[in-house]
Coordinates of C-alpha atoms in Angstrom, one line a residue:
M189 CA -23.8 2.7 -12.8
G190 CA -22.2 4.1 -9.7
F191 CA -18.5 5.2 -9.5
W192 CA -17.4 2.3 -7.5
Q193 CA -19.3 -0.2 -9.6
S194 CA -17.7 1.0 -12.8
R195 CA -14.3 1.0 -11.0
N196 CA -14.8 -2.6 -9.9
D197 CA -15.7 -3.5 -13.5
R198 CA -12.6 -1.8 -14.7
L199 CA -10.5 -3.6 -12.0
R200 CA -12.0 -7.0 -13.0
T201 CA -11.2 -6.3 -16.7
E202 CA -7.6 -5.1 -16.0
A203 CA -7.0 -8.1 -13.8
R204 CA -8.0 -10.5 -16.5
K205 CA -5.8 -8.7 -19.1
A206 CA -2.6 -8.6 -17.0
R207 CA -2.2 -11.1 -14.1
G208 CA 0.6 -10.1 -11.8
K209 CA 0.1 -6.4 -11.9
R210 CA -0.3 -4.5 -8.6
A211 CA -3.3 -2.5 -7.6
R212 CA -3.0 0.3 -5.0
P213 CA -6.5 1.1 -3.7
P214 CA -7.1 4.6 -2.4
G215 CA -6.8 5.0 1.4
C216 CA -10.4 5.6 2.2
I217 CA -11.6 2.1 1.2
L218 CA -8.5 0.0 1.6
D219 CA -10.1 -3.1 3.0
S220 CA -13.0 -3.6 0.5
Q221 CA -10.8 -2.7 -2.5
T222 CA -8.0 -4.9 -1.3
V223 CA -10.4 -7.9 -0.9
R224 CA -11.9 -7.2 -4.4
S225 CA -8.4 -6.9 -5.9
A226 CA -7.3 -10.2 -4.3
E227 CA -10.5 -11.9 -5.5
H228 CA -9.5 -11.0 -9.0
G229 CA -5.9 -12.3 -8.6
V230 CA -4.2 -8.9 -8.4
H231 CA -1.3 -8.3 -6.1
V232 CA -1.9 -5.4 -3.7
L233 CA 0.4 -2.6 -2.5
C234 CA -1.2 -0.4 0.2
E235 CA 0.3 2.6 1.9
K236 CA 0.1 2.8 5.7
P237 CA -2.2 2.7 7.5
M238 CA -3.2 -0.7 6.2
A239 CA -6.8 -0.4 7.5
V240 CA -8.7 1.3 10.3
T241 CA -9.3 -1.8 12.5
E242 CA -7.5 -5.0 13.3
A243 CA -10.5 -7.0 11.9
E244 CA -10.2 -5.1 8.5
C245 CA -6.5 -6.0 8.4
R246 CA -7.2 -9.6 9.1
Q247 CA -9.9 -9.7 6.4
M248 CA -7.4 -8.2 3.9
I249 CA -4.7 -10.8 4.8
Q250 CA -7.1 -13.7 4.6
A251 CA -8.4 -12.6 1.2
C252 CA -4.9 -12.4 -0.2
R253 CA -3.9 -15.7 1.3
R254 CA -7.0 -17.4 -0.2
R255 CA -6.1 -16.2 -3.7
E256 CA -2.3 -16.6 -3.1
V257 CA -1.6 -13.0 -4.1
K258 CA 0.9 -10.7 -2.4
L259 CA -0.3 -8.0 0.1
M260 CA 2.4 -5.4 0.6
I261 CA 2.3 -2.5 3.0
A262 CA 4.5 0.5 2.1
Y263 CA 5.5 3.7 3.7
R264 CA 6.0 6.4 1.0
L265 CA 8.3 8.6 3.0
H266 CA 11.1 6.1 2.8
F267 CA 11.7 7.3 -0.8
E268 CA 11.1 11.0 -0.5
E269 CA 14.0 13.0 -1.8
A270 CA 14.6 14.9 1.4
N271 CA 14.6 11.6 3.5
L272 CA 17.0 9.9 1.1
K273 CA 19.4 12.9 1.3
A274 CA 19.2 12.9 5.1
V275 CA 20.1 9.2 5.1
E276 CA 23.0 9.9 2.7
I277 CA 24.4 12.6 5.0
V278 CA 24.2 10.5 8.1
N279 CA 25.8 7.5 6.4
S280 CA 28.6 9.7 5.0
G281 CA 29.9 10.4 8.6
K282 CA 29.6 14.2 8.1
L283 CA 27.6 14.5 11.3
G284 CA 29.8 12.1 13.3
Q285 CA 28.5 9.0 15.1
P286 CA 24.7 9.2 15.3
R287 CA 23.4 8.6 18.8
L288 CA 19.8 9.6 18.7
F289 CA 17.4 10.4 15.8
E290 CA 14.1 12.1 16.3
S291 CA 11.7 13.4 13.6
L292 CA 8.5 15.3 13.2
F293 CA 6.2 15.0 10.3
S294 CA 3.6 17.7 9.7
M295 CA 1.9 19.4 6.9

């Protein structure tokens, strides 16, 4: 049994046990795992990017609509501690009235 086959079996089993839980497929195979999750009635939370192509995005959306499960797209940096602190400082007025915001993300 291959890795993804066993993973799909596990997903199917978990979906049967607990409807309403959310699955977060890994980024490298978002479209196929999202479709499989939806087929098993599992709500899906994906990180950006949603998929590589527009066609894959539409396939994911249609699969979730067919099974009436939620498809949510998140951006993890909204909740990083440094970003939350930056928002707090700006909102506090310590920097004055913000006029322009520019950011750079790199690793």
